[in-house]
Each structure stands twice: as C-alpha cells, then as structure tokens.
Short mmCIF file of C-alpha atoms and ligand atoms in Angstrom, two decimals:
data_model
loop_
_atom_site.label_atom_id
_atom_site.label_comp_id
_atom_site.label_asym_id
_atom_site.label_seq_id
_atom_site.Cartn_x
_atom_site.Cartn_y
_atom_site.Cartn_z
CA MET P 1 61.84 161.81 73.55
CA THR P 2 63.96 159.49 75.32
CA SER P 3 67.01 157.96 73.45
CA SER P 4 69.52 155.56 74.55
CA ILE P 5 72.62 154.36 72.74
CA SER P 6 74.83 151.29 73.29
CA ILE P 7 78.39 150.94 72.30
CA THR P 8 80.39 148.01 73.11
CA GLU P 9 84.18 148.21 73.20
CA HIS P 10 87.16 145.82 73.70
CA GLN P 11 86.05 145.92 77.22
CA PRO P 12 82.66 145.43 78.64
CA PRO P 13 80.95 148.56 78.92
CA THR P 14 77.72 149.44 77.51
CA VAL P 15 77.46 153.04 77.45
CA SER P 16 73.96 154.19 78.07
CA LEU P 17 72.63 157.48 77.35
CA PHE P 18 69.30 158.84 78.19
CA LEU P 19 68.44 161.99 76.43
CA GLN P 20 65.14 163.81 77.01
CA GLN P 21 63.64 166.47 74.60
CA GLN P 22 60.31 168.25 75.60
CA ASN P 23 58.75 170.89 73.71
CA ASN P 24 62.21 171.41 71.68
CA THR P 25 64.09 172.46 74.58
CA ARG P 26 67.57 170.74 74.36
CA ARG P 27 69.18 168.48 76.56
CA HIS P 28 68.46 166.43 79.92
CA ILE P 29 70.19 163.49 80.90
CA GLU P 30 68.65 161.31 83.40
CA ARG P 31 71.62 159.41 84.39
CA PRO P 32 75.18 159.91 83.44
CA ILE P 33 76.88 158.49 80.61
CA ARG P 34 78.97 155.40 81.47
CA VAL P 35 82.38 154.74 79.58
CA TRP P 36 85.16 152.62 80.28
CA PRO P 37 88.11 154.65 81.63
CA PHE P 38 90.38 154.22 78.99
CA ALA P 39 89.09 157.33 77.46
CA MET P 40 90.56 159.50 80.42
CA GLU P 41 93.98 157.73 79.93
CA CYS P 42 93.69 158.39 76.38
CA LEU P 43 93.30 162.29 77.39
CA ALA P 44 96.50 161.90 79.32
CA GLU P 45 98.23 160.47 76.15
CA THR P 46 97.08 163.35 73.76
CA GLU P 47 98.17 165.87 76.29
CA ALA P 48 101.53 164.37 76.40
CA GLU P 49 101.76 164.55 72.58
CA THR P 50 100.23 168.14 72.21
CA ASP P 51 102.79 169.45 74.90
CA THR P 52 106.06 167.61 73.98
CA ALA P 53 108.31 170.85 75.19
CA GLU P 54 106.89 170.12 78.63
CA THR P 55 106.96 166.34 79.07
CA THR P 56 110.36 165.37 79.65
CA GLU P 57 110.76 164.35 83.20
CA ASP P 58 110.90 160.53 84.29
CA GLN P 59 108.38 159.40 86.67
CA PRO P 60 108.21 155.75 86.72
CA GLY P 61 104.50 155.56 88.19
CA ASN P 62 103.40 157.68 85.18
CA SER P 63 105.15 155.97 82.50
CA GLU P 64 103.41 152.50 83.56
CA SER P 65 100.13 154.43 82.96
CA LEU P 66 100.89 155.76 79.83
CA THR P 67 102.04 152.53 78.57
CA ALA P 68 98.83 150.91 79.79
CA ALA P 69 96.82 154.02 77.96
CA THR P 70 98.37 153.15 74.51
CA ALA P 71 97.61 149.47 74.96
CA THR P 72 93.83 149.91 75.56
CA SER P 73 93.28 152.55 72.81
CA LEU P 74 91.54 151.02 69.64
CA GLN P 75 94.08 152.74 67.77
CA PRO P 76 97.01 154.57 69.65
CA VAL P 77 96.21 158.08 69.05
CA ALA P 78 99.91 159.50 69.41
CA ASN P 79 103.39 157.97 69.76
CA VAL P 80 103.79 158.66 73.29
CA LYS P 81 107.21 158.52 74.79
CA LYS P 82 107.18 155.79 77.17
CA ASP P 83 108.86 157.41 79.91
CA CYS P 84 107.55 160.88 79.70
CA TYR P 85 105.77 162.48 82.67
CA ILE P 86 102.87 164.34 81.67
CA LYS P 87 103.65 167.76 83.26
CA GLN P 88 101.75 170.53 81.39
CA ALA P 89 101.52 173.33 83.84
CA SER P 90 99.08 176.20 83.59
CA PRO P 91 99.18 178.03 80.20
CA LYS P 92 102.59 179.48 79.89
CA SER P 93 102.96 183.26 79.78
CA GLY P 94 102.72 184.59 76.48
CA GLN P 95 100.70 181.45 75.21
CA SER P 96 98.10 182.85 73.17
CA SER P 97 94.32 181.52 73.65
CA LYS P 98 94.58 180.56 69.99
CA GLN P 99 97.61 178.06 70.95
CA SER P 100 95.22 176.91 73.80
CA LEU P 101 92.37 176.31 71.46
CA ASP P 102 94.62 174.57 68.95
CA GLY P 103 95.92 172.29 71.71
CA THR P 104 92.37 171.43 72.64
CA LYS P 105 91.28 171.00 68.98
CA LYS P 106 94.32 168.45 68.64
CA ILE P 107 93.03 166.40 71.77
CA VAL P 108 89.49 166.46 70.20
CA GLU P 109 90.82 165.03 67.11
CA ALA P 110 93.15 162.47 68.58
CA GLU P 111 90.08 161.43 70.69
CA ALA P 112 88.24 161.02 67.37
CA VAL P 113 90.70 158.94 65.85
CA GLY P 114 91.45 156.87 68.88
CA CYS P 115 88.16 156.83 70.92
CA ALA P 116 85.24 155.81 69.01
CA PRO P 117 82.70 155.88 72.02
CA PHE P 118 84.01 159.38 72.98
CA PHE P 119 83.35 160.45 69.48
CA GLY P 120 80.15 158.97 69.24
CA VAL P 121 78.86 160.46 72.49
CA LYS P 122 80.17 163.78 71.75
CA HIS P 123 78.73 163.72 68.17
CA TYR P 124 75.24 162.59 69.56
CA LEU P 125 75.07 165.03 72.35
CA ASN P 126 76.69 168.05 70.48
CA ASN P 127 76.95 169.66 73.89
CA PHE P 128 78.24 169.38 77.54
CA TYR P 129 77.43 166.33 79.40
CA GLY P 130 79.01 164.25 82.06
CA ILE P 131 80.70 160.98 81.56
CA THR P 132 81.34 158.75 84.38
CA ASP P 133 84.13 156.12 84.34
CA GLY P 134 81.82 153.30 84.55
CA ASP P 135 81.64 152.59 88.20
CA THR P 136 78.13 152.61 89.86
CA ASP P 137 79.40 155.36 92.21
CA ALA P 138 80.55 158.00 89.78
CA LYS P 139 84.14 158.88 90.33
CA ILE P 140 85.13 161.22 87.40
CA VAL P 141 82.98 163.27 85.25
CA ARG P 142 84.18 164.49 82.07
CA ILE P 143 82.48 167.39 80.72
CA ILE P 144 82.25 168.08 76.83
CA GLU P 145 81.96 171.83 76.58
CA PRO P 146 79.46 173.39 74.16
CA MET P 147 81.22 175.92 72.42
CA ALA P 148 84.89 175.48 71.65
CA SER P 149 85.12 171.66 71.50
CA VAL P 150 86.90 172.07 75.09
CA SER P 151 87.24 169.13 77.08
CA VAL P 152 87.56 168.91 80.75
CA VAL P 153 87.86 166.33 83.34
CA LYS P 154 86.32 167.19 86.74
CA VAL P 155 86.12 165.01 89.85
CA THR P 156 83.08 164.88 91.58
CA LYS P 157 81.24 162.82 94.13
CA SER P 158 82.24 161.54 97.41
CA SER P 159 83.92 158.43 96.09
CA VAL P 160 87.23 160.71 95.51
CA ARG P 161 88.68 163.01 98.02
CA ARG P 162 90.63 165.98 96.90
CA ARG P 163 93.02 167.48 99.15
CA ILE P 164 95.60 170.08 98.68
CA VAL P 165 99.06 168.86 99.84
CA SER P 166 101.87 171.64 99.89
CA GLY P 167 99.69 173.78 97.40
CA LYS P 168 99.35 170.96 95.13
CA THR P 169 95.96 169.03 94.42
CA LYS P 170 95.95 165.46 95.26
CA TYR P 171 93.16 162.92 94.85
CA CYS P 172 92.61 159.85 96.85
CA GLY P 173 90.36 156.81 95.72
CA LEU P 174 91.77 157.12 92.00
CA THR P 175 94.10 154.82 90.47
CA SER P 176 97.43 156.33 89.29
CA LYS P 177 96.17 156.31 85.63
CA GLU P 178 92.98 158.31 86.50
CA GLU P 179 95.19 160.67 88.66
CA GLY P 180 97.64 161.14 85.66
CA ALA P 181 94.91 161.88 83.43
CA ILE P 182 93.24 164.22 85.73
CA GLU P 183 96.22 166.28 86.35
CA ALA P 184 97.01 166.51 82.82
CA ALA P 185 93.61 167.85 81.93
CA THR P 186 92.96 169.88 85.02
CA MET P 187 96.55 171.86 84.70
CA SER P 188 96.04 172.01 81.01
CA GLY P 189 94.42 175.44 81.12
CA HIS P 190 91.55 174.18 78.88
CA THR P 191 88.99 174.24 81.46
CA LEU P 192 86.51 176.70 80.24
CA PRO P 193 83.19 177.32 82.02
CA CYS P 194 80.06 176.17 80.63
CA CYS P 195 76.56 177.22 81.01
CA LYS P 196 74.59 175.67 83.70
CA ILE P 197 70.96 176.54 84.87
CA GLY P 198 70.24 175.81 88.63
CA PRO P 199 66.47 176.65 89.52
CA SER P 200 66.27 177.75 93.40
CA ILE P 201 63.35 175.84 94.83
CA LEU P 202 62.90 178.42 97.51
CA CYS P 203 59.55 179.57 96.45
CA ALA P 204 58.31 176.38 95.15
CA ASP P 205 55.77 174.25 96.85
CA LEU P 206 58.01 172.47 99.35
CA SER P 207 55.29 170.39 100.66
CA CYS P 208 56.22 168.26 97.40
CA LEU P 209 59.64 169.27 97.04
CA ALA P 210 60.76 165.93 95.10
CA ASP P 211 57.86 166.57 92.74
CA GLU P 212 58.92 169.97 92.31
CA CYS P 213 62.72 169.08 91.98
CA ARG P 214 61.71 166.37 89.25
CA LYS P 215 59.63 169.32 87.50
CA MET P 216 62.63 171.41 87.33
CA ILE P 217 64.98 168.74 86.09
CA HIS P 218 62.62 167.65 83.29
CA SER P 219 62.38 171.31 82.29
CA GLY P 220 65.89 171.24 81.32
CA ALA P 221 67.58 172.46 84.41
CA ASP P 222 71.52 171.33 85.09
CA TYR P 223 71.21 171.33 88.79
CA LEU P 224 69.40 172.29 91.71
CA HIS P 225 70.21 175.23 94.19
CA LEU P 226 68.71 174.52 97.60
CA ASP P 227 68.71 177.44 100.02
CA VAL P 228 69.55 176.56 103.32
CA MET P 229 68.82 179.45 105.92
CA ASP P 230 69.12 179.39 109.66
CA GLY P 231 67.42 182.44 110.86
CA ASN P 232 70.59 183.83 112.02
CA PHE P 233 72.65 184.73 109.24
CA VAL P 234 69.64 185.44 107.35
CA PRO P 235 66.19 186.47 108.96
CA ASN P 236 64.35 183.37 107.50
CA LEU P 237 64.20 179.45 107.83
CA THR P 238 64.11 176.96 105.48
CA PHE P 239 65.60 173.50 105.79
CA GLY P 240 68.70 171.53 106.41
CA HIS P 241 70.51 168.06 105.65
CA PRO P 242 67.79 165.83 106.98
CA ILE P 243 65.71 167.11 104.02
CA VAL P 244 68.35 166.73 101.54
CA LYS P 245 69.19 163.16 102.81
CA CYS P 246 65.56 162.47 101.99
CA LEU P 247 65.81 164.04 98.58
CA ARG P 248 69.00 162.50 97.26
CA PRO P 249 67.54 158.86 96.75
CA LYS P 250 64.58 160.24 95.01
CA MET P 251 67.19 161.94 92.34
CA PRO P 252 70.61 159.93 92.65
CA ASP P 253 72.20 161.73 89.79
CA ILE P 254 71.11 165.38 90.04
CA TYR P 255 73.73 167.76 91.27
CA PHE P 256 72.89 169.67 94.59
CA ASP P 257 74.19 173.00 95.15
CA MET P 258 73.75 173.80 98.83
CA HIS P 259 73.58 177.44 99.34
CA MET P 260 74.45 177.62 103.02
CA MET P 261 73.14 180.93 104.40
CA VAL P 262 74.09 180.00 107.78
CA GLN P 263 76.34 181.22 110.68
CA ASN P 264 79.09 178.94 111.43
CA PRO P 265 79.10 177.03 108.15
CA GLU P 266 81.80 174.61 109.24
CA LYS P 267 79.33 172.97 111.28
CA TRP P 268 77.32 171.36 108.61
CA VAL P 269 79.66 169.92 106.21
CA GLU P 270 79.91 166.45 107.02
CA SER P 271 76.27 166.19 107.54
CA MET P 272 75.53 168.00 104.01
CA ALA P 273 78.31 165.68 102.59
CA ASP P 274 76.69 162.55 104.24
CA ALA P 275 73.22 163.66 102.82
CA GLY P 276 74.63 163.70 99.30
CA ALA P 277 75.36 167.26 98.49
CA ASN P 278 77.76 168.02 95.72
CA GLN P 279 78.63 171.46 96.33
CA TYR P 280 78.77 173.54 99.55
CA THR P 281 78.44 177.11 99.12
CA PHE P 282 79.23 179.07 102.35
CA HIS P 283 79.27 182.74 102.86
CA ILE P 284 82.63 184.36 103.31
CA GLU P 285 80.82 186.82 105.77
CA ALA P 286 79.89 183.98 108.22
CA CYS P 287 83.31 182.03 108.16
CA GLU P 288 86.51 182.93 110.37
CA ASP P 289 88.99 180.27 109.04
CA ILE P 290 88.36 180.18 105.48
CA PRO P 291 91.10 177.65 104.31
CA ALA P 292 90.23 175.32 107.00
CA LEU P 293 86.74 175.32 105.92
CA CYS P 294 87.63 174.87 102.27
CA ARG P 295 89.81 171.82 102.97
CA LYS P 296 87.10 170.41 104.99
CA ILE P 297 84.77 170.66 102.17
CA GLN P 298 87.03 169.19 99.69
CA GLU P 299 87.97 166.21 101.96
CA SER P 300 84.33 165.67 102.30
CA GLY P 301 84.10 165.35 98.65
CA MET P 302 81.93 168.30 97.79
CA ARG P 303 82.98 171.16 95.34
CA VAL P 304 83.66 174.45 97.25
CA GLY P 305 81.52 177.40 96.76
CA VAL P 306 82.05 180.89 98.20
CA GLY P 307 79.20 183.32 98.30
CA LEU P 308 79.43 187.12 98.69
CA LYS P 309 76.64 189.37 99.77
CA PRO P 310 75.87 192.64 98.00
CA GLY P 311 77.97 194.64 100.65
CA THR P 312 81.05 192.60 100.20
CA PRO P 313 83.84 193.72 98.01
CA VAL P 314 84.66 191.00 95.42
CA GLU P 315 88.42 191.40 96.34
CA THR P 316 87.76 189.80 99.46
CA ILE P 317 87.92 186.22 98.00
CA LEU P 318 91.58 187.05 96.54
CA PRO P 319 93.55 185.85 99.19
CA TYR P 320 91.82 182.57 98.86
CA SER P 321 90.91 182.27 95.16
CA ASP P 322 92.73 178.86 94.51
CA LEU P 323 90.55 177.25 97.25
CA PHE P 324 87.32 177.87 95.50
CA ASP P 325 85.26 176.15 92.76
CA VAL P 326 82.61 178.33 92.41
CA VAL P 327 82.18 182.00 93.48
CA LEU P 328 78.57 182.74 94.09
CA ILE P 329 77.48 186.66 93.54
CA MET P 330 74.57 187.69 95.50
CA THR P 331 72.27 189.83 93.50
CA VAL P 332 69.96 190.48 96.33
CA GLU P 333 70.49 190.60 100.06
CA PRO P 334 70.24 186.77 100.89
CA GLY P 335 66.92 185.46 102.69
CA PHE P 336 64.10 185.71 100.61
CA GLY P 337 63.16 184.71 96.71
CA GLY P 338 61.11 187.42 94.42
CA GLN P 339 63.51 190.22 95.12
CA SER P 340 64.73 192.80 92.57
CA PHE P 341 67.96 192.10 90.75
CA MET P 342 70.91 194.46 91.72
CA GLU P 343 72.37 195.15 88.47
CA ASP P 344 75.53 196.89 89.99
CA MET P 345 76.63 193.68 91.24
CA MET P 346 77.87 192.79 87.37
CA SER P 347 80.77 194.71 87.91
CA LYS P 348 81.81 191.94 90.53
CA VAL P 349 81.24 189.40 87.88
CA GLN P 350 83.02 191.15 85.07
CA TYR P 351 86.03 191.56 87.50
CA LEU P 352 85.93 187.76 88.44
CA ARG P 353 85.71 186.63 84.59
CA THR P 354 88.48 188.77 83.58
CA ASN P 355 90.67 187.91 86.29
CA PHE P 356 89.75 183.91 86.46
CA PRO P 357 88.48 183.15 83.24
CA TYR P 358 88.29 179.34 84.12
CA LEU P 359 86.03 179.83 87.12
CA ASP P 360 82.55 178.94 87.53
CA ILE P 361 80.83 182.15 88.70
CA GLU P 362 77.32 181.83 89.94
CA VAL P 363 74.67 184.50 90.16
CA ASP P 364 71.69 184.17 92.43
CA GLY P 365 68.97 186.65 93.00
CA GLY P 366 66.17 188.47 90.65
CA VAL P 367 67.59 186.38 87.63
CA GLY P 368 65.04 186.07 84.98
CA PRO P 369 64.12 186.71 81.41
CA ASN P 370 64.55 190.41 82.00
CA THR P 371 68.01 190.60 83.68
CA ILE P 372 69.57 187.53 82.21
CA ASP P 373 71.36 189.40 79.58
CA ALA P 374 73.25 191.61 81.89
CA VAL P 375 74.14 188.48 83.92
CA ALA P 376 75.46 186.62 80.88
CA GLU P 377 77.27 189.55 79.46
CA ALA P 378 79.04 190.13 82.66
CA GLY P 379 80.42 186.44 82.43
CA ALA P 380 78.56 184.51 84.71
CA ASN P 381 77.74 180.82 83.82
CA MET P 382 76.00 179.21 86.44
CA ILE P 383 72.47 180.92 86.86
CA VAL P 384 70.45 180.65 89.72
CA SER P 385 66.91 181.63 89.16
CA GLY P 386 63.90 181.08 91.59
CA THR P 387 60.44 182.48 91.04
CA ALA P 388 60.98 183.45 87.34
CA ILE P 389 61.24 179.62 86.75
CA THR P 390 59.07 178.10 89.56
CA GLY P 391 56.34 180.70 88.89
CA ALA P 392 56.33 180.51 85.30
CA SER P 393 53.55 178.32 83.49
CA ASP P 394 56.33 176.67 81.44
CA PRO P 395 59.56 176.38 83.35
CA SER P 396 61.12 174.81 80.48
CA GLN P 397 60.72 178.00 78.28
CA VAL P 398 62.16 180.10 80.98
CA ILE P 399 65.16 177.91 81.43
CA ALA P 400 65.73 177.62 77.47
CA LEU P 401 65.50 181.37 77.38
CA LEU P 402 68.14 181.66 80.21
CA ARG P 403 70.36 178.96 78.60
CA ASN P 404 70.34 180.63 75.19
CA SER P 405 71.39 184.02 76.59
CA VAL P 406 74.33 182.70 78.37
CA GLU P 407 75.35 180.26 75.47
CA ASN P 408 75.35 183.19 73.23
CA ALA P 409 77.64 185.36 75.67
CA ILE P 410 80.07 182.47 76.12
CA GLN P 411 80.35 182.00 72.34
CA LYS P 412 80.67 185.64 71.88
CA SER P 413 83.48 185.97 74.31
CA GLN P 414 85.45 182.92 73.03
CA LEU P 415 85.13 184.37 69.65
CA GLU P 416 86.76 187.78 70.83
CA ARG P 417 89.46 186.00 72.80
O1 LIG M 1 69.20 182.62 97.83
C1 LIG M 1 68.04 183.25 97.47
C2 LIG M 1 67.62 183.93 98.41
O2 LIG M 1 68.64 184.14 99.49
C3 LIG M 1 67.38 182.52 96.33
O3 LIG M 1 68.05 181.47 95.87
C4 LIG M 1 67.23 183.69 95.42
O4 LIG M 1 66.82 184.91 95.70
C5 LIG M 1 66.45 183.06 94.32
O5 LIG M 1 65.18 183.38 94.19
P1 LIG M 1 64.69 184.55 93.18
O6 LIG M 1 65.37 184.13 91.75
O7 LIG M 1 63.20 184.72 92.97
O8 LIG M 1 65.18 185.90 93.41
#
C-alpha cells in the first residue's frame, strides 16, 4: 500500500509522505517527508519553555530566531522570553530519567498544539521517520522515536558540515534559527536511539546490486550496510566508491552505511562522501590518528562510525567517544558473510549501552532470527544482518522479526529506566 498525505500551511509546503506496507510489514518510506522549517524553530521554542532554569543568558542572534519562531507558529506554543538564549545542557546530574521524559512529553504536547503538520505526521506514522526541512537537498532530519514519544533533531547529508570547534559542535550551512534549534535539541539529552535494520548485501547477487538493494528497502530495511574490503585489512575484496557512486542515483534517499574494512581509512573519505555515503565506519585497528580522521569524516558531511574487531577491547574507544556517532561491534572476524555469531561480544554492547545511553550501537556478523534476542537485550539498536536476510525466501519476514525483537527490548529498557 502506498499512501500520501498533503498538508498545507501558512507557508507553501506540501508535505508528501509515501508509506509502503507489504505483507503487513510496517514502514517503509520511499522519500523523506518534507516540511517547512518552522517545526524546528518550534522545537527550540518549547525547549526554552521547558527548561526555564537554564535559559537566562542574553544572546542577540538567538533572540532574533526565537522571535521569528513565535511569529511563524500557527498558535504560539509557549510564552518564550524574547531575549532568552536556549542553553539547555546535557541532563543535569541528579536529573531523573522521569524528569527527562516529562520534558520530552511537554515538547511533544506543545508541538501538538502549535504544529498541526507535525502532529498529523507523527500520528499518522506512529513510528520513527525522518522529516526534512523542505529543501531538495535534505539538511536536517528530525527523527520521531517509536517508544517514548522522543523527538530528536539530527543533521545529515552533505549540505551541512558539522565541525567540532573548541570542543563544541558547530554547523555550517544552516541558518541561525536552524542552528539554534539543533543546539537545543541535540543538547537536551532527549536523544534516545531507535531501532534500525540495515541488511548487508555482501552475500547478495552483486551482479544486480541495485535490484538487490531495492529489494531490501522494499522489504522494510531502514538503511543499507555496504561492506568495503581491500584485501589488506581483511583477507577479501569487494567494491569501492565507484560502485557506491553508481548506486546513489538509483536510490537517492537511502542511508548508505559504509563499513570500511580497509587499511588507511583516511584515504577514502572524500571519495566516499562524493559518492553519496551517509556514514563512514572505519576500523579503530586500522587508524593512527583517530581524532583527525573523525574530523575529516564530519567535515565531509558523513556520520562517524567506528568498528571494533572481536579481539579489540571496548575501552579502546573511550578517549575518543565524543567523536563517534556510531560504534560498530563486530560479532565475527571481519572479511566474510555467513560466519557464526560470537555471543561473548555482547558484553561490549552492554558496556556501551550502560555508559552511552544515547549512542547508536551497531552489531554486525551472524545476526539473524536465532541470535537477535541476545543482541537486542544487550542494547544494540542498529542491526546489520547479511545472509539471514539476503538468503531468506521472504526477507521482509526476517526484517520484521529482527525489528520486533529490538523494539521490544528498547521498550522494556525504557520502562525500567
Ligand atoms: O562485515 C561483514 C563481514 O565482515 C558483514 O557485514 C557481515 O558478516 C554480514 O553477514 P552475515 O550476517 O552473514 O554474517
């Protein structure tokens, strides 16, 4: 079933949503939803309201954006002080998760009153989907999380450059309003990870790569995990950026997670960004200057992933943990699909989830219906699965099963918080 909705606003946007359901499997979006950016401004506004204790510092640039935000809402959602600066830091020590969820709830409620399109979209989807800001080249993706009505703003795609300046994240290519909204949202501590299933096409029929990839997406996959092997870091060879570049126009909106099993990963950052990759996951064992590589990846507009081979202790990432968007825990020796899952790697996942509740934790190797429960219970939320999906007679059934396990585990862990 393909559906679409149109929402008109005081500004031009027509919000188009393409939702596809096959064999009762939930979710698939052909294209991102497009909305007018005021929704993001609105988020900033409600953050300011929610966290009044923290919003006292005068910052002229930001007061301008807040005034504009109020003016563009259908009904102002909050009496925001004109001159206040949105400055909610990460959750205060001692702040309970209940308080944090209450804050999130307030934001969601406020949006429901002030932002009809968001409410409609959220209600319609009842799940987590990206919403872009209306440009043809997506700048900001707003993820609506499935379980706890959590809202997150994330930056993706190459039109935005994210840089770390003096330990602070800076965004280039955004208006001050957008930047303020992102700052408020990303620093609010409300960013909880959600379940994403990314089939690895390593063992698929690579002679018809685009068709195989489309099949995965139509079966309900959230993203594609593309394994790049150089015959050096791992004893196998696959493909590189020229193939990714050919694939990109055939699926312009699909998230490409590049698993770079290569020596000297810094060598391929620009080419992969240019080819249209969204996430660049390098192996920590293959890299000498980790901060420099992370900076390079961020500056080229991709999310930063770091992979750990089974023999690499999880603590290795600790000095750099702020620099990563995703940590990939390998549950096989990298190089080949179809190997047996190493359950003892789950202690690494548990350690990461306990210490980094907002981190995207990805698991790769031997993950399928028989092993997913261990992965989900340990706390992983990005699930790579190769042969279990590509070799299945009905990939959509396997994807739905994996998703179900992870979503249940996320829900359970949130109830226990
Ligand atoms: O990175 C990989 C191997 O290095 C693959 O992504 C992974 O092994 C997926 O295949 P399978 O699920 O069959 O193990």
